[in-house]
Amino acid sequence: MDKVKYLIIDDDHIFSKWLKTNIEDLFPDFEHISSRVDTLGGLLDIHRNSPDLVFLDQYIDGLSGFDVLDLMKQQPKTIMISSESIDQSKLDEYPNVIGFIDKPVDLDKLKAMLKSSELI
């Protein structure tokens, strides 16, 4: 199986490093493309690198996670992440969104989500 290419779009540097470290430990077949603190940089990385998976914070900068989803030309599988509540019913409008995880991230929930989406 090819490596699963992923990127993280989140303005919390500590969380991004924590997530990357845990993914490296849990999923050696995952390849980190980048971690972005801004939505525009994240959208450019999605366009340039065609990731298989995006971890997307709901509240970043001038654009919300839903705005980013609307602007994606490619539709990689996406996991929405936030420390605040979101309108989860709105996630149904985006077939590429495989789920939502609250911060702090429960790694067992993350594993289950990746397994159900056939990424692991």
PDB file of C-alpha atoms in Angstrom:
ATOM      1  CA  MET A   1       0.000   0.000   0.000  1.00  0.00           C
ATOM      2  CA  ASP A   2       1.242   3.503  -0.819  1.00  0.00           C
ATOM      3  CA  LYS A   3       1.900   5.979   1.943  1.00  0.00           C
ATOM      4  CA  VAL A   4      -1.074   8.091   2.985  1.00  0.00           C
ATOM      5  CA  LYS A   5      -0.089  11.709   2.376  1.00  0.00           C
ATOM      6  CA  TYR A   6      -1.607  14.131   4.871  1.00  0.00           C
ATOM      7  CA  LEU A   7      -1.453  17.723   5.930  1.00  0.00           C
ATOM      8  CA  ILE A   8      -2.566  19.655   8.970  1.00  0.00           C
ATOM      9  CA  ILE A   9      -4.267  23.052   8.782  1.00  0.00           C
ATOM     10  CA  ASP A  10      -4.420  24.434  12.312  1.00  0.00           C
ATOM     11  CA  ASP A  11      -3.249  27.690  13.872  1.00  0.00           C
ATOM     12  CA  ASP A  12      -2.190  25.980  17.112  1.00  0.00           C
ATOM     13  CA  HIS A  13       1.490  25.075  16.607  1.00  0.00           C
ATOM     14  CA  ILE A  14       1.634  22.908  19.725  1.00  0.00           C
ATOM     15  CA  PHE A  15      -1.407  20.905  18.682  1.00  0.00           C
ATOM     16  CA  SER A  16      -0.064  20.457  15.127  1.00  0.00           C
ATOM     17  CA  LYS A  17       3.243  19.111  16.460  1.00  0.00           C
ATOM     18  CA  TRP A  18       1.416  16.839  18.910  1.00  0.00           C
ATOM     19  CA  LEU A  19      -0.826  15.475  16.143  1.00  0.00           C
ATOM     20  CA  LYS A  20       2.092  14.936  13.739  1.00  0.00           C
ATOM     21  CA  THR A  21       4.129  13.138  16.411  1.00  0.00           C
ATOM     22  CA  ASN A  22       1.235  10.841  17.306  1.00  0.00           C
ATOM     23  CA  ILE A  23       0.450  10.064  13.685  1.00  0.00           C
ATOM     24  CA  GLU A  24       4.118   9.196  13.061  1.00  0.00           C
ATOM     25  CA  ASP A  25       4.066   6.852  16.067  1.00  0.00           C
ATOM     26  CA  LEU A  26       0.718   5.216  15.292  1.00  0.00           C
ATOM     27  CA  PHE A  27       0.759   5.138  11.496  1.00  0.00           C
ATOM     28  CA  PRO A  28       4.230   4.635   9.988  1.00  0.00           C
ATOM     29  CA  ASP A  29       2.663   4.449   6.518  1.00  0.00           C
ATOM     30  CA  PHE A  30       1.509   8.068   6.742  1.00  0.00           C
ATOM     31  CA  GLU A  31       3.617  10.784   5.126  1.00  0.00           C
ATOM     32  CA  HIS A  32       3.393  14.330   6.489  1.00  0.00           C
ATOM     33  CA  ILE A  33       3.268  16.955   3.713  1.00  0.00           C
ATOM     34  CA  SER A  34       3.085  20.058   5.867  1.00  0.00           C
ATOM     35  CA  SER A  35       1.446  21.821   8.773  1.00  0.00           C
ATOM     36  CA  ARG A  36      -0.090  25.176   7.957  1.00  0.00           C
ATOM     37  CA  VAL A  37      -1.271  27.880  10.333  1.00  0.00           C
ATOM     38  CA  ASP A  38      -3.279  29.671   7.648  1.00  0.00           C
ATOM     39  CA  THR A  39      -6.095  28.601   5.384  1.00  0.00           C
ATOM     40  CA  LEU A  40      -4.615  30.082   2.201  1.00  0.00           C
ATOM     41  CA  GLY A  41      -1.341  28.188   2.688  1.00  0.00           C
ATOM     42  CA  GLY A  42      -3.339  25.053   3.410  1.00  0.00           C
ATOM     43  CA  LEU A  43      -5.391  25.447   0.239  1.00  0.00           C
ATOM     44  CA  LEU A  44      -2.198  25.931  -1.784  1.00  0.00           C
ATOM     45  CA  ASP A  45      -0.686  22.777  -0.274  1.00  0.00           C
ATOM     46  CA  ILE A  46      -3.830  20.814  -1.081  1.00  0.00           C
ATOM     47  CA  HIS A  47      -3.677  22.045  -4.680  1.00  0.00           C
ATOM     48  CA  ARG A  48       0.072  21.426  -5.079  1.00  0.00           C
ATOM     49  CA  ASN A  49       0.443  18.128  -3.242  1.00  0.00           C
ATOM     50  CA  SER A  50      -2.871  16.271  -3.646  1.00  0.00           C
ATOM     51  CA  PRO A  51      -2.981  14.835  -0.114  1.00  0.00           C
ATOM     52  CA  ASP A  52      -5.057  11.800   0.737  1.00  0.00           C
ATOM     53  CA  LEU A  53      -6.078  13.267   4.088  1.00  0.00           C
ATOM     54  CA  VAL A  54      -6.442  16.732   5.617  1.00  0.00           C
ATOM     55  CA  PHE A  55      -6.794  17.544   9.293  1.00  0.00           C
ATOM     56  CA  LEU A  56      -8.695  20.838   9.270  1.00  0.00           C
ATOM     57  CA  ASP A  57      -9.312  23.113  12.231  1.00  0.00           C
ATOM     58  CA  GLN A  58     -12.723  24.777  12.106  1.00  0.00           C
ATOM     59  CA  TYR A  59     -11.589  28.150  13.463  1.00  0.00           C
ATOM     60  CA  ILE A  60      -8.288  29.385  12.050  1.00  0.00           C
ATOM     61  CA  ASP A  61      -8.128  32.843  10.491  1.00  0.00           C
ATOM     62  CA  GLY A  62     -10.442  34.818   8.236  1.00  0.00           C
ATOM     63  CA  LEU A  63     -11.861  31.641   6.729  1.00  0.00           C
ATOM     64  CA  SER A  64     -13.666  28.901   8.609  1.00  0.00           C
ATOM     65  CA  GLY A  65     -13.079  25.214   8.011  1.00  0.00           C
ATOM     66  CA  PHE A  66     -16.332  25.168   6.039  1.00  0.00           C
ATOM     67  CA  ASP A  67     -15.027  28.008   3.855  1.00  0.00           C
ATOM     68  CA  VAL A  68     -11.897  25.962   3.176  1.00  0.00           C
ATOM     69  CA  LEU A  69     -14.030  22.956   2.231  1.00  0.00           C
ATOM     70  CA  ASP A  70     -15.994  25.152  -0.188  1.00  0.00           C
ATOM     71  CA  LEU A  71     -12.787  26.431  -1.800  1.00  0.00           C
ATOM     72  CA  MET A  72     -11.086  23.050  -2.243  1.00  0.00           C
ATOM     73  CA  LYS A  73     -10.826  22.133  -5.916  1.00  0.00           C
ATOM     74  CA  GLN A  74      -9.644  18.672  -4.944  1.00  0.00           C
ATOM     75  CA  GLN A  75     -11.628  16.776  -2.355  1.00  0.00           C
ATOM     76  CA  PRO A  76      -9.222  14.811  -0.123  1.00  0.00           C
ATOM     77  CA  LYS A  77     -10.676  12.965   2.820  1.00  0.00           C
ATOM     78  CA  THR A  78     -10.925  15.490   5.618  1.00  0.00           C
ATOM     79  CA  ILE A  79     -11.242  15.289   9.373  1.00  0.00           C
ATOM     80  CA  MET A  80     -12.577  18.444  10.969  1.00  0.00           C
ATOM     81  CA  ILE A  81     -11.065  19.279  14.342  1.00  0.00           C
ATOM     82  CA  SER A  82     -12.058  21.943  16.862  1.00  0.00           C
ATOM     83  CA  SER A  83     -12.018  22.767  20.532  1.00  0.00           C
ATOM     84  CA  GLU A  84     -15.388  24.471  20.043  1.00  0.00           C
ATOM     85  CA  SER A  85     -18.697  23.020  18.977  1.00  0.00           C
ATOM     86  CA  ILE A  86     -19.662  23.149  15.328  1.00  0.00           C
ATOM     87  CA  ASP A  87     -22.826  22.466  13.368  1.00  0.00           C
ATOM     88  CA  GLN A  88     -22.104  18.803  12.728  1.00  0.00           C
ATOM     89  CA  SER A  89     -25.205  18.421  10.553  1.00  0.00           C
ATOM     90  CA  LYS A  90     -23.492  20.766   8.082  1.00  0.00           C
ATOM     91  CA  LEU A  91     -20.720  18.158   7.677  1.00  0.00           C
ATOM     92  CA  ASP A  92     -23.204  16.004   5.739  1.00  0.00           C
ATOM     93  CA  GLU A  93     -22.982  18.549   2.896  1.00  0.00           C
ATOM     94  CA  TYR A  94     -19.341  17.545   2.337  1.00  0.00           C
ATOM     95  CA  PRO A  95     -18.928  13.914   1.229  1.00  0.00           C
ATOM     96  CA  ASN A  96     -15.141  14.106   1.634  1.00  0.00           C
ATOM     97  CA  VAL A  97     -15.440  14.896   5.369  1.00  0.00           C
ATOM     98  CA  ILE A  98     -15.044  11.576   7.142  1.00  0.00           C
ATOM     99  CA  GLY A  99     -15.711  12.944  10.601  1.00  0.00           C
ATOM    100  CA  PHE A 100     -15.270  15.485  13.358  1.00  0.00           C
ATOM    101  CA  ILE A 101     -13.024  15.194  16.408  1.00  0.00           C
ATOM    102  CA  ASP A 102     -13.038  17.460  19.446  1.00  0.00           C
ATOM    103  CA  LYS A 103      -9.799  18.785  20.854  1.00  0.00           C
ATOM    104  CA  PRO A 104      -8.104  17.316  22.723  1.00  0.00           C
ATOM    105  CA  VAL A 105      -8.093  14.498  20.182  1.00  0.00           C
ATOM    106  CA  ASP A 106      -8.986  11.025  21.388  1.00  0.00           C
ATOM    107  CA  LEU A 107      -6.481   8.827  19.521  1.00  0.00           C
ATOM    108  CA  ASP A 108      -8.741   5.755  19.721  1.00  0.00           C
ATOM    109  CA  LYS A 109     -11.527   7.737  18.051  1.00  0.00           C
ATOM    110  CA  LEU A 110      -9.053   8.893  15.408  1.00  0.00           C
ATOM    111  CA  LYS A 111      -7.943   5.303  14.733  1.00  0.00           C
ATOM    112  CA  ALA A 112     -11.561   4.172  14.399  1.00  0.00           C
ATOM    113  CA  MET A 113     -12.344   7.018  12.002  1.00  0.00           C
ATOM    114  CA  LEU A 114      -9.327   6.239   9.816  1.00  0.00           C
ATOM    115  CA  LYS A 115     -10.166   2.543   9.822  1.00  0.00           C
ATOM    116  CA  SER A 116     -13.793   3.123   8.831  1.00  0.00           C
ATOM    117  CA  SER A 117     -12.646   5.361   5.983  1.00  0.00           C
ATOM    118  CA  GLU A 118     -10.216   2.621   4.845  1.00  0.00           C
ATOM    119  CA  LEU A 119      -7.115   4.802   5.293  1.00  0.00           C
ATOM    120  CA  ILE A 120      -5.576   2.222   7.631  1.00  0.00           C
TER     121      ILE A 120
END
